[in-house]
mmCIF file of C-alpha atoms in Angstrom:
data_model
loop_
_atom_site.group_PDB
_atom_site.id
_atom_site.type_symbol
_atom_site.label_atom_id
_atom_site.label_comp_id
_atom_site.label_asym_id
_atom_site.label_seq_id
_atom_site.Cartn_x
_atom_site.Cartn_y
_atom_site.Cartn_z
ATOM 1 C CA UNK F 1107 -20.969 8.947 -15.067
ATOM 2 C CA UNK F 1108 -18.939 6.520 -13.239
ATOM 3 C CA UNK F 1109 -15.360 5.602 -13.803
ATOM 4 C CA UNK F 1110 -13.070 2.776 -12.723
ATOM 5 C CA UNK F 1111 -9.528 3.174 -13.654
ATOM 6 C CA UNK F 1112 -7.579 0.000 -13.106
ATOM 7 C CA UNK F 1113 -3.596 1.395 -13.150
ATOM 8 C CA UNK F 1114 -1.152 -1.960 -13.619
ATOM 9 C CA UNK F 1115 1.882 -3.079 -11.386
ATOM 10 C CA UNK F 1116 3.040 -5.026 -8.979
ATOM 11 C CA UNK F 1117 4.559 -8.491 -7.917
ATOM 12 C CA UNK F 1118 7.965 -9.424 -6.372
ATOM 13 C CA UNK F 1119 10.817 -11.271 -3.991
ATOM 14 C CA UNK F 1120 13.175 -9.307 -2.140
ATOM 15 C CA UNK F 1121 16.256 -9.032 -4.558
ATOM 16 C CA UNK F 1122 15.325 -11.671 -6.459
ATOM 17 C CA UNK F 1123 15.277 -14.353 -3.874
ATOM 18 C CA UNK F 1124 11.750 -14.801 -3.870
ATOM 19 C CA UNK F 1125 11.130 -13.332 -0.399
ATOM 20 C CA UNK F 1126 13.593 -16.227 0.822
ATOM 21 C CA UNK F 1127 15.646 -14.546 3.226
ATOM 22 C CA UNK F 1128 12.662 -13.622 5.309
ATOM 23 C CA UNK F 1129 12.013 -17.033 5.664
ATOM 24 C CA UNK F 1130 15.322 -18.697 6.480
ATOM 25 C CA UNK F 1131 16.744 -18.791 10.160
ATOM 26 C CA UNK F 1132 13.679 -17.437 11.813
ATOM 27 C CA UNK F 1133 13.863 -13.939 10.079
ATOM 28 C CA UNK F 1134 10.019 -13.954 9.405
ATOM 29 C CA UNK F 1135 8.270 -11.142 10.930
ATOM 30 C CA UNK F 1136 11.979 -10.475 12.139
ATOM 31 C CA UNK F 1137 11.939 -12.419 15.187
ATOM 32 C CA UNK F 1138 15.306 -13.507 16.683
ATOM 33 C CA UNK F 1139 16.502 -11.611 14.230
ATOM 34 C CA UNK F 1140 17.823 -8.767 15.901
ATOM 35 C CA UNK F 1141 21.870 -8.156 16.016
ATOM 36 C CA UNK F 1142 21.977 -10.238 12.702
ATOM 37 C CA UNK F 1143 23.554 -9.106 9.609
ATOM 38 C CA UNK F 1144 21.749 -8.540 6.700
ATOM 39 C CA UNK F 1145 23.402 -9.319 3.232
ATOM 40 C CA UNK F 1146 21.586 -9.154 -0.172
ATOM 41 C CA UNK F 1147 23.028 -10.448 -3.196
ATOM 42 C CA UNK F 1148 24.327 -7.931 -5.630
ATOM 43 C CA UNK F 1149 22.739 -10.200 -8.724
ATOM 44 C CA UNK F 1150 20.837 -12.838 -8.472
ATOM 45 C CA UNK F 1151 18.321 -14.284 -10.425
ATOM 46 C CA UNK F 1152 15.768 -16.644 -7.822
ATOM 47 C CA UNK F 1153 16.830 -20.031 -6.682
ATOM 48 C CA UNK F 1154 20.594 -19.014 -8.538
ATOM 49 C CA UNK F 1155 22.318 -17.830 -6.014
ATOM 50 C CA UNK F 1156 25.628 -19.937 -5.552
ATOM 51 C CA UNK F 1157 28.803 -18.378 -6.219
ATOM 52 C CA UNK F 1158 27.175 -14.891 -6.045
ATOM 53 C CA UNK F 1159 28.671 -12.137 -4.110
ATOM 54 C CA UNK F 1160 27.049 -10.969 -0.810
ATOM 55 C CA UNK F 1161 26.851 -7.052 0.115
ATOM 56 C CA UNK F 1162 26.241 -6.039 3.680
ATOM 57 C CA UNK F 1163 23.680 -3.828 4.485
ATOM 58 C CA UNK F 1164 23.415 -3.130 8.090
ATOM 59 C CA UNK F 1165 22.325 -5.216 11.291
ATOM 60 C CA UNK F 1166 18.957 -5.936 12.279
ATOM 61 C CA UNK F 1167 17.276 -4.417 15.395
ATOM 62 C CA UNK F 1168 14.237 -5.506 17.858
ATOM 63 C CA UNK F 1169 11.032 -4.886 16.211
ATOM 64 C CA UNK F 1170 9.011 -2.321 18.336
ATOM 65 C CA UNK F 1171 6.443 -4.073 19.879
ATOM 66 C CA UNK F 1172 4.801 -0.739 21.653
ATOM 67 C CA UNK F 1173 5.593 2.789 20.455
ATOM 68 C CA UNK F 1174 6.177 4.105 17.002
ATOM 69 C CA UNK F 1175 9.669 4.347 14.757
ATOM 70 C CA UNK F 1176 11.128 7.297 14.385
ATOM 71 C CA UNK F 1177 11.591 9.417 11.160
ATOM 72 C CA UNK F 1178 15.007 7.509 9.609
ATOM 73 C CA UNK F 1179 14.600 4.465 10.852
ATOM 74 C CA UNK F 1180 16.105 2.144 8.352
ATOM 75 C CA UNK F 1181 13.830 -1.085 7.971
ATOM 76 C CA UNK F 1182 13.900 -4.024 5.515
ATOM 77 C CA UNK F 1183 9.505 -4.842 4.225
ATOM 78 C CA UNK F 1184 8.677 -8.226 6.092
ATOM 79 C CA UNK F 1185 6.332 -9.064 2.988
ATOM 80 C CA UNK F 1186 7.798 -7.799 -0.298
ATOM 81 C CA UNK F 1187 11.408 -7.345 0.665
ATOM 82 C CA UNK F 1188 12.710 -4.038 0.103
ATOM 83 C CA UNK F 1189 14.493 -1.911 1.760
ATOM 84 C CA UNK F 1190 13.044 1.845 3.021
ATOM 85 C CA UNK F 1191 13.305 4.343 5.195
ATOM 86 C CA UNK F 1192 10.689 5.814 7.718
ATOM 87 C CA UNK F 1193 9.827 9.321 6.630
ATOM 88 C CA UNK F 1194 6.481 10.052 9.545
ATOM 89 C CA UNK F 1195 3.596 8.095 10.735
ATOM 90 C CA UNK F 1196 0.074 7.710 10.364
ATOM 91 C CA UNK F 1197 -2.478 7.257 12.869
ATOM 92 C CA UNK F 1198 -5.450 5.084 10.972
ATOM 93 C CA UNK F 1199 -8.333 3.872 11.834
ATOM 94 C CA UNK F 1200 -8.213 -0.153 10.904
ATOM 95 C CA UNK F 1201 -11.365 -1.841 10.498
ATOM 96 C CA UNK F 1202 -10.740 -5.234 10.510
ATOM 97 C CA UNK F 1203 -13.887 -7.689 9.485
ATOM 98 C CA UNK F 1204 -12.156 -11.057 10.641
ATOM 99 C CA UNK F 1205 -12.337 -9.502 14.442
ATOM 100 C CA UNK F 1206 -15.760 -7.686 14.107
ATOM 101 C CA UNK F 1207 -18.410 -7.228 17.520
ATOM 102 C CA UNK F 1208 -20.706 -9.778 17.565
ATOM 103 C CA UNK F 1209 -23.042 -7.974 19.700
ATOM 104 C CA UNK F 1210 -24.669 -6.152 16.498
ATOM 105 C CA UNK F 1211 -25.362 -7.357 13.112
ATOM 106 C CA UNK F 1212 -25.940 -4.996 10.490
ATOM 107 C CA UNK F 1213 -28.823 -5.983 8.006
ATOM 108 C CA UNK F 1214 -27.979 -3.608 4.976
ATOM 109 C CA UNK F 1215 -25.599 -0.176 5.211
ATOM 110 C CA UNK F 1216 -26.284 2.705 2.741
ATOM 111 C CA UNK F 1217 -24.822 1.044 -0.287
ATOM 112 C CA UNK F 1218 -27.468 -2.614 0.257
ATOM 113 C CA UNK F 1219 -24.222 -4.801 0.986
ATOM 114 C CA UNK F 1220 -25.211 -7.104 4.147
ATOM 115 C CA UNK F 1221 -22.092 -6.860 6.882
ATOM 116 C CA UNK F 1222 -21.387 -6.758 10.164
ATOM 117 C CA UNK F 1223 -20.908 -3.715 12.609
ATOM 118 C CA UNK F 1224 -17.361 -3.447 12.747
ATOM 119 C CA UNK F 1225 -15.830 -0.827 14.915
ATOM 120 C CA UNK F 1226 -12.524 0.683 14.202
ATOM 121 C CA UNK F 1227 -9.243 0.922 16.470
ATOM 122 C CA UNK F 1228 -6.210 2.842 15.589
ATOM 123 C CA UNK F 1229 -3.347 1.256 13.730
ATOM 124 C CA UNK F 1230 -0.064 2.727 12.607
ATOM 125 C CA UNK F 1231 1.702 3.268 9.366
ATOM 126 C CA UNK F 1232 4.438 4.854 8.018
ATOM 127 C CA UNK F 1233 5.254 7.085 4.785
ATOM 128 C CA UNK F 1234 8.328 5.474 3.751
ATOM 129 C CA UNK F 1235 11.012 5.879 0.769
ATOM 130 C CA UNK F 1236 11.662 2.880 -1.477
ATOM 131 C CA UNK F 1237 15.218 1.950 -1.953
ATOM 132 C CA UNK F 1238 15.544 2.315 -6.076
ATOM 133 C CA UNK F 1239 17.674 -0.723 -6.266
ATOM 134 C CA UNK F 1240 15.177 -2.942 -5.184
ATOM 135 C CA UNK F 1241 12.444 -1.285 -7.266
ATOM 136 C CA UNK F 1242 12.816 -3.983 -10.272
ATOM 137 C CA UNK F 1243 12.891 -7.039 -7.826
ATOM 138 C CA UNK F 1244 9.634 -5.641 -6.817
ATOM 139 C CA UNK F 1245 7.803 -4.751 -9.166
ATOM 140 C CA UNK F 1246 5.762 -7.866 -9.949
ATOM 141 C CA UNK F 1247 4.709 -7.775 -6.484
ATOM 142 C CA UNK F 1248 4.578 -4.594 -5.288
ATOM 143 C CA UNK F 1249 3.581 -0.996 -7.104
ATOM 144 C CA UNK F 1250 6.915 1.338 -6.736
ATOM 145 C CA UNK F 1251 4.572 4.259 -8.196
ATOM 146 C CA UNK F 1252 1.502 3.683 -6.137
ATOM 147 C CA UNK F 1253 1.645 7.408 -4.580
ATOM 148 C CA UNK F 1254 -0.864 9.142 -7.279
ATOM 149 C CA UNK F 1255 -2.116 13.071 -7.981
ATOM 150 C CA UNK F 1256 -4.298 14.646 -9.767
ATOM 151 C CA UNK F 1257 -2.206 16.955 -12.425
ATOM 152 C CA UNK F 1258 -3.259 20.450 -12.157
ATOM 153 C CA UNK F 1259 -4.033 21.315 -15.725
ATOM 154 C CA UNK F 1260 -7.555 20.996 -17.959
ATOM 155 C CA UNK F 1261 -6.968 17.368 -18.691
ATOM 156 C CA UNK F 1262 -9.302 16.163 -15.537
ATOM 157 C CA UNK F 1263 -7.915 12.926 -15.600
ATOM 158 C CA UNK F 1264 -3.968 12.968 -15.756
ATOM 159 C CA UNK F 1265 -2.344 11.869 -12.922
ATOM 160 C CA UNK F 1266 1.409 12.113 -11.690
ATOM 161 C CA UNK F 1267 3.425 9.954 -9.185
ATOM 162 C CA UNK F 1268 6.186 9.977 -7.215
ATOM 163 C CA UNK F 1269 7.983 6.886 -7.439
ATOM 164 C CA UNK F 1270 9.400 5.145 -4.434
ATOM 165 C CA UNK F 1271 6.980 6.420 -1.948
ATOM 166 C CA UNK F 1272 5.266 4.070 -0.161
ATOM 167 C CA UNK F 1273 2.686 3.336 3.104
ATOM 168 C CA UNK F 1274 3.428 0.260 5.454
ATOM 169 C CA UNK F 1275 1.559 -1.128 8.402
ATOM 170 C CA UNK F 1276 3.800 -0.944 11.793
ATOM 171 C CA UNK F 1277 4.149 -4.786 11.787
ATOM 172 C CA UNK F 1278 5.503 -5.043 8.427
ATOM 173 C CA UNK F 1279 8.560 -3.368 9.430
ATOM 174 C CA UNK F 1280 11.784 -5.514 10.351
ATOM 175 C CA UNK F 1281 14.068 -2.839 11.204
ATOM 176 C CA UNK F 1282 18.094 -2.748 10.774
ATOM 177 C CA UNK F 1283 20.476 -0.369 11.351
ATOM 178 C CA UNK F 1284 24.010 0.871 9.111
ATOM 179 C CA UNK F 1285 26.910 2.903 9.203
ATOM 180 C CA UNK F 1286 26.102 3.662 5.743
ATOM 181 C CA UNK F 1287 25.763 7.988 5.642
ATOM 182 C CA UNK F 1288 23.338 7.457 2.395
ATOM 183 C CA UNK F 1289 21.938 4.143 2.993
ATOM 184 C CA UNK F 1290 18.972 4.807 1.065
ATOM 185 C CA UNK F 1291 19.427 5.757 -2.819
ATOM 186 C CA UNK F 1292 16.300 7.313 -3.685
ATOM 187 C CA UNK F 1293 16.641 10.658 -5.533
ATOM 188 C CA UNK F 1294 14.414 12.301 -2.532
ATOM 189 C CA UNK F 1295 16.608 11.008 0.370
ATOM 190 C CA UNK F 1296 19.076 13.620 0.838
ATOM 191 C CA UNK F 1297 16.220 16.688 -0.239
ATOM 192 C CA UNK F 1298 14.236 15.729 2.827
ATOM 193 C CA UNK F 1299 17.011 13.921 5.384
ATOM 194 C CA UNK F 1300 20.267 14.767 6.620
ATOM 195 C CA UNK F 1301 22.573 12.581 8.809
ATOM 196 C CA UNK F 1302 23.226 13.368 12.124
ATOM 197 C CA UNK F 1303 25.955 10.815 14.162
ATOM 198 C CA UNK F 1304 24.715 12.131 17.542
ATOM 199 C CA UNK F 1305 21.130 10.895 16.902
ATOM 200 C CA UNK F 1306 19.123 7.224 17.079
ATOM 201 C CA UNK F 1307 18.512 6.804 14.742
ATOM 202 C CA UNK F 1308 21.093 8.882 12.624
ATOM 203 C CA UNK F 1309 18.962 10.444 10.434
ATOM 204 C CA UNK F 1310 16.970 13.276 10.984
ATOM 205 C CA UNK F 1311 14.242 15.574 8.940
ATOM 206 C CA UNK F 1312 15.204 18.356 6.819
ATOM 207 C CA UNK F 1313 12.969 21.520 7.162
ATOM 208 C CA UNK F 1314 11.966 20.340 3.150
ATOM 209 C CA UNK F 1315 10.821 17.212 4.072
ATOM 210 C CA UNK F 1316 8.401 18.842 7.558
ATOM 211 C CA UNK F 1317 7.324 21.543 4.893
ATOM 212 C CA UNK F 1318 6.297 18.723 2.451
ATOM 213 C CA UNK F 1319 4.501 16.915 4.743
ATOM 214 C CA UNK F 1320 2.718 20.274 5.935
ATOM 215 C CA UNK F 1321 1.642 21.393 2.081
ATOM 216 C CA UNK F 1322 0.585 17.770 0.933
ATOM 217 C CA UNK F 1323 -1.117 16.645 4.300
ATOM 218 C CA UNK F 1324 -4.791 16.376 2.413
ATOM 219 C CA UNK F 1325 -3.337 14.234 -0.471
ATOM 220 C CA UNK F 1326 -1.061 11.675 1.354
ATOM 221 C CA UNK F 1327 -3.105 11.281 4.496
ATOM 222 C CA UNK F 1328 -3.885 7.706 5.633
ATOM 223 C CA UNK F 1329 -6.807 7.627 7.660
ATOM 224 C CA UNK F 1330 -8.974 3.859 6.994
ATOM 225 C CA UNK F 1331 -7.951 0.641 6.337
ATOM 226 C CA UNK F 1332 -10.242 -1.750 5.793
ATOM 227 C CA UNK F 1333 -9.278 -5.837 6.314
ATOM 228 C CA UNK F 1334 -11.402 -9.262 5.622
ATOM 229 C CA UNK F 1335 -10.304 -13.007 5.040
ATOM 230 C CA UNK F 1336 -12.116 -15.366 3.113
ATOM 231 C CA UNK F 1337 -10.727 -18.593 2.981
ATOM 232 C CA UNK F 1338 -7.674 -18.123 4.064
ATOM 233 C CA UNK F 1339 -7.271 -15.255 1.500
ATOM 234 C CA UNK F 1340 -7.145 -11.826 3.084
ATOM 235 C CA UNK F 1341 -7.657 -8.443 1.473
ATOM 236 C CA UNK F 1342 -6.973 -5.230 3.066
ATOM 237 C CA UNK F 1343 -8.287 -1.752 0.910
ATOM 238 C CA UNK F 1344 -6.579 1.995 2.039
ATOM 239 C CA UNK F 1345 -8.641 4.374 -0.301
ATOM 240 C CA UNK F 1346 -7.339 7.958 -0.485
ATOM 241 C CA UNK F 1347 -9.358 11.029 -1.293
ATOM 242 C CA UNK F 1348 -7.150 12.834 -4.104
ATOM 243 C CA UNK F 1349 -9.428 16.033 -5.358
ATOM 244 C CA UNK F 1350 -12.151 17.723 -7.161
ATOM 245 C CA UNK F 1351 -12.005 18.343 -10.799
ATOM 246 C CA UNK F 1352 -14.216 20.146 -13.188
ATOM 247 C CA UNK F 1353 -15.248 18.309 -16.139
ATOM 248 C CA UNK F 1354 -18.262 19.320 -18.832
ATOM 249 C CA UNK F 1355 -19.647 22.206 -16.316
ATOM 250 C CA UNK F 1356 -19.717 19.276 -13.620
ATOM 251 C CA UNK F 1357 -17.424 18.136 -10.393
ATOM 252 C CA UNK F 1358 -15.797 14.772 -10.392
ATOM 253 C CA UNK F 1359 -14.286 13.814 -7.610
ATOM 254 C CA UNK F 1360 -11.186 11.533 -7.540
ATOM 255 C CA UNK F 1361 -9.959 8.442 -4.974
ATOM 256 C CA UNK F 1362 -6.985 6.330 -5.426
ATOM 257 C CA UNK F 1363 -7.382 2.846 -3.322
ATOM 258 C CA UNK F 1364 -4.424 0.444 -2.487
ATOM 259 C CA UNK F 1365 -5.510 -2.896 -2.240
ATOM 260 C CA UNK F 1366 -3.264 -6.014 -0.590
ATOM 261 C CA UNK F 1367 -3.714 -9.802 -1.301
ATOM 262 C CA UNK F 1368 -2.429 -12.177 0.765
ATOM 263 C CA UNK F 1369 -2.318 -16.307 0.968
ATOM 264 C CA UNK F 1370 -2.185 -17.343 4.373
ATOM 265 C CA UNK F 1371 -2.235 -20.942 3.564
ATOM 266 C CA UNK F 1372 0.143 -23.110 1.400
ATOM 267 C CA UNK F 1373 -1.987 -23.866 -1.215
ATOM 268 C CA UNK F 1374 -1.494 -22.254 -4.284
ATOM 269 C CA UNK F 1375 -4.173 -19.860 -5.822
ATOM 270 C CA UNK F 1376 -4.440 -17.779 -9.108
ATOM 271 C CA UNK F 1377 -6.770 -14.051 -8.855
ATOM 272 C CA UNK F 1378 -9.032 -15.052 -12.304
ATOM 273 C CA UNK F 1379 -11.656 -12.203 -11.855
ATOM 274 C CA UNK F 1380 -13.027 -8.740 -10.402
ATOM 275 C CA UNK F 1381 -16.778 -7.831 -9.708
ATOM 276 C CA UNK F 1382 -16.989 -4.364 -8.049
ATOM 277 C CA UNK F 1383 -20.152 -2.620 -7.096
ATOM 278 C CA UNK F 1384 -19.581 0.885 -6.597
ATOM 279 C CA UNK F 1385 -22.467 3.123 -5.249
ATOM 280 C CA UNK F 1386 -22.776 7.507 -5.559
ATOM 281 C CA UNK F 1387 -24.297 9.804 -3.193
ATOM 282 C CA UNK F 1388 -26.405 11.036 -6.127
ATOM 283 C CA UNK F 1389 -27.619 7.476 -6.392
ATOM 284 C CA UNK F 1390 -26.373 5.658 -8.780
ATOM 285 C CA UNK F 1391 -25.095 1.794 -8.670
ATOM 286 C CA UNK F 1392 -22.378 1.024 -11.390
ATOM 287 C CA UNK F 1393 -21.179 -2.895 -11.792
ATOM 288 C CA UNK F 1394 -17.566 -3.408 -12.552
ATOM 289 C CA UNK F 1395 -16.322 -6.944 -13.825
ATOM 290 C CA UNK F 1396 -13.016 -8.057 -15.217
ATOM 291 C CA UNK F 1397 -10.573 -10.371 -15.742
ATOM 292 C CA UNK F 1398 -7.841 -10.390 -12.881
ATOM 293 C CA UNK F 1399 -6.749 -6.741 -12.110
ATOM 294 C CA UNK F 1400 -4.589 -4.505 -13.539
ATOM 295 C CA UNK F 1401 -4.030 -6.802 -16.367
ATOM 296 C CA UNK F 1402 -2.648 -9.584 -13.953
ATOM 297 C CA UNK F 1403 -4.192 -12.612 -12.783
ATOM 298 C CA UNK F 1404 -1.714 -13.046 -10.312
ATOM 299 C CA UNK F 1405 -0.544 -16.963 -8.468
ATOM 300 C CA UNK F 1406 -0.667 -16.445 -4.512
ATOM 301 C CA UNK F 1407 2.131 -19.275 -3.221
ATOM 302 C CA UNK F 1408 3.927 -20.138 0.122
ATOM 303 C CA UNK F 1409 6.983 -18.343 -1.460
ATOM 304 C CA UNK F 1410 4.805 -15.443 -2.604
ATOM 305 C CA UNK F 1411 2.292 -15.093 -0.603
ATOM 306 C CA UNK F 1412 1.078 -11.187 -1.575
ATOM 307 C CA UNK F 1413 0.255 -8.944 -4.350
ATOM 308 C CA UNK F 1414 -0.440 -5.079 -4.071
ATOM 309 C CA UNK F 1415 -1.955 -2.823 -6.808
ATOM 310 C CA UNK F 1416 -3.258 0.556 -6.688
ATOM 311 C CA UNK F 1417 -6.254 2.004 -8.796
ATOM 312 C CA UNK F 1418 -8.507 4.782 -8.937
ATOM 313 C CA UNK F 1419 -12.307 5.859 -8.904
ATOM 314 C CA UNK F 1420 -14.182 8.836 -9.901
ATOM 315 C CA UNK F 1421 -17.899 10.080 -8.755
ATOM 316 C CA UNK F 1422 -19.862 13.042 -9.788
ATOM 317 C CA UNK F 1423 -20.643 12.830 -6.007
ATOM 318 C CA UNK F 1424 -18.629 13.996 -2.664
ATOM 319 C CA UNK F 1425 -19.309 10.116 -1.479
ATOM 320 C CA UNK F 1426 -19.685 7.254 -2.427
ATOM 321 C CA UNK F 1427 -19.086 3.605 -1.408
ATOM 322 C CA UNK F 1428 -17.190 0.525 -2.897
ATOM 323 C CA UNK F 1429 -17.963 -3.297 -1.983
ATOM 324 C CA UNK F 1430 -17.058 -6.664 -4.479
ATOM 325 C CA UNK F 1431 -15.461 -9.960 -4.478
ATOM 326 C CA UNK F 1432 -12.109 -11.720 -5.881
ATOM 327 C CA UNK F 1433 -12.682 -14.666 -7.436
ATOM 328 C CA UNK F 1434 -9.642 -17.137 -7.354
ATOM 329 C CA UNK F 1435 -9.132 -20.283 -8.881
ATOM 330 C CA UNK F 1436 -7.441 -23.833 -7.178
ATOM 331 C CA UNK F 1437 -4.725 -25.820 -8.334
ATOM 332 C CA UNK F 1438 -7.459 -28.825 -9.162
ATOM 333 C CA UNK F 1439 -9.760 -26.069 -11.289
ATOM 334 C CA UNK F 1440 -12.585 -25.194 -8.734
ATOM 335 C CA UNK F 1441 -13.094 -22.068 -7.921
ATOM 336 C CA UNK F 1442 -14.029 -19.232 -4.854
ATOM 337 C CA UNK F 1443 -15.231 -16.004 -3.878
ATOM 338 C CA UNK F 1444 -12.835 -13.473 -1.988
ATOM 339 C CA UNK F 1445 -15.038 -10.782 0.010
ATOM 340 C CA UNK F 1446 -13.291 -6.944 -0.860
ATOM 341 C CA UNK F 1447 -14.647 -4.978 2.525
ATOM 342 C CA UNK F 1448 -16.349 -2.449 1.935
ATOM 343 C CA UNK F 1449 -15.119 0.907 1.914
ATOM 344 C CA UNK F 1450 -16.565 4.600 2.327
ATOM 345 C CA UNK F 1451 -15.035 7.182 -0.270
ATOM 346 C CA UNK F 1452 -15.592 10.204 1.457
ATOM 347 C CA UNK F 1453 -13.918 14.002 0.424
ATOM 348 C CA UNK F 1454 -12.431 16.529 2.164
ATOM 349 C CA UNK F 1455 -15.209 19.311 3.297
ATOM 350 C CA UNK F 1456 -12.927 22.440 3.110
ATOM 351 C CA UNK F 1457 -10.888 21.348 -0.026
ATOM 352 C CA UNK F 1458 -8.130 22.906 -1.341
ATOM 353 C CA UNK F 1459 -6.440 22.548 -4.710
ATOM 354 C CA UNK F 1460 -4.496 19.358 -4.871
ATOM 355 C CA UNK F 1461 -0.569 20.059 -5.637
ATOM 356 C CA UNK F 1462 0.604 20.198 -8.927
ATOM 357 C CA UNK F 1463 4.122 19.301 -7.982
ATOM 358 C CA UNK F 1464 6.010 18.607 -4.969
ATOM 359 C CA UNK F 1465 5.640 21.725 -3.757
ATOM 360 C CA UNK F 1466 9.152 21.964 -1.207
#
């Protein structure tokens, strides 16, 4: 039997602004932004921010345009407005459907969904570390629990997160720098990094923090991402193996998938339905509609432009693929089809047993 869990969260601003600082003196995509100061309010409600006080939080630097950033680098989210800190990188594979060959067409793949032969290049992200202040100012935007196990215990389908851990693409990272010894308050920061003057940047990786990455490598790794646009409305999936379970003397195996929304025009769309198709190795195709996702139906604007949930998927197969459409609605009541790429869901061949805590 087939299950689609839809898990509910996000949508947000950056402090409350509505994202507006990353769109005021050229700070988009942080360029000529470098050697700037960066100053959040310390309350403020959107489009209320006279009289409030200002609090410094560091100075931007030049975004890396070649090379990766370095575990502690300090960096503000271009999109949803938080700020993090770089714990390591990922190396993925991004296959992106908007630059696809078109030397070869593909007729039908394994799961009968007509697409193109797209070929994947490698793309980096990071694992990062949520600031918990700006958790609430995100939260309507952005999932600050998105980071999901599989609990080790006879219920089959209880999951745990970690809040505050995160993945970001390299080019979503405007990075700053601070004198600040625990810029960062997230109740991890200080477990797995240590400050260090006499390094750039100044903080550097506790042996917990190398040993966690070691232990938990099969459950966090990033390794596809998977990007279309359709009408201006593109939607990147990064599905993540999680583990095997046994369940009424049969396996099920578990995926979480993160999936971004993004307006990349000005005109203002509302998410108004889901239609998934999701197809098992064993054979089976299962049809999945709803209204919105994650009990959202979401409004894509010029001020904010994204929204970012996570769910999950079981099989009673080692593979499987997913495929579907969006469907979003217009200000004047028409309505469209997004495209969802589709997306292999694929296990781990010499499995071990997913963690059952953080295991330092």
């Amino acid at each position: 039997m087939l299950e689609c869990l839809e898990r509910g969260y996000w949508e947000a601003g950056g402090w409350g602004t509505g994202g507006d600082w990353k769109r005021e003196g050229g700070l988009r995509g942080g360029t000529g932004a470098e050697g700037r100061a960066i100053a959040k309010p310390l309350s403020a409600p959107r489009n209320r921010l006279e009289g409030k006080v200002l609090e410094t939080v560091g100075v931007f630097e030049a975004p890396k345009q070649h090379g990766k950033y370095e575990t502690g680098q300090l960096f503000l989210h271009s999109v949803f407005g938080y700020r993090g800190i770089v714990l390591f990188p990922w190396q993925a594979r991004l296959y992106d459907r908007d630059v696809a060959s078109p030397v070869t067409e593909k007729s039908e793949n394994v799961a009968g969904h007509g697409s193109k032969e797209v070929k994947g290049k490698t793309h980096t992200y990071y694992q990062v570390l949520i600031d918990a202040r700006d958790c609430p100012h995100i939260s309507q935007r952005s999932q600050t629990e998105a980071v999901t196990f599989l609990a080790n215990h006879d219920d089959s389908r209880a999951l745990y997160a970690i809040p505050g851990l995160d993945y970001v693409s390299h080019e979503d990272i405007l990075p700053y720098s601070s004198t600040d010894q625990v810029p960062i308050q997230h109740e991890l920061f200080e477990r797995f990094l240590m400050y260090d003057q006499t390094k750039v940047p100044p903080f550097v990786a506790r042996d917990t923090l190398c040993a966690w990455q070691e232990k938990n490598h099969p459950w966090l790794e990033l390794s596809d991402v998977h990007r279309e646009t359709t009408e201006n409305i593109r939607v990147t999936v990064i599905p993540f193996y999680m583990g095997m379970r046994e369940a009424q003397n049969s396996h099920v195996y578990w995926w979480r998938y993160c999936i971004r929304l993004e307006n990349l025009d000005s005109e203002v769309v509302q998410l108004r339905e889901r239609h998934w198709r999701i197809f098992s190795l064993s054979g089976t195709l299962e049809t999945v509609r709803g209204r919105g996702v994650v009990g959202r139906e979401p409004v894509l604007s010029k001020e904010q432009p994204a929204f970012q949930y996570s769910s999950h998927v079981s099989l009673q197969a080692s593979s499987g693929h997913m495929w579907g459409t969006f469907r979003f609605e217009r200000p004047d009541g028409s309505h469209f089809d997004v495209r969802i790429p589709p997306f292999s869901l694929e296990s781990n061949k010499d499995e071990k047993t997913p963690p059952s805590g953080l295991h330092w």
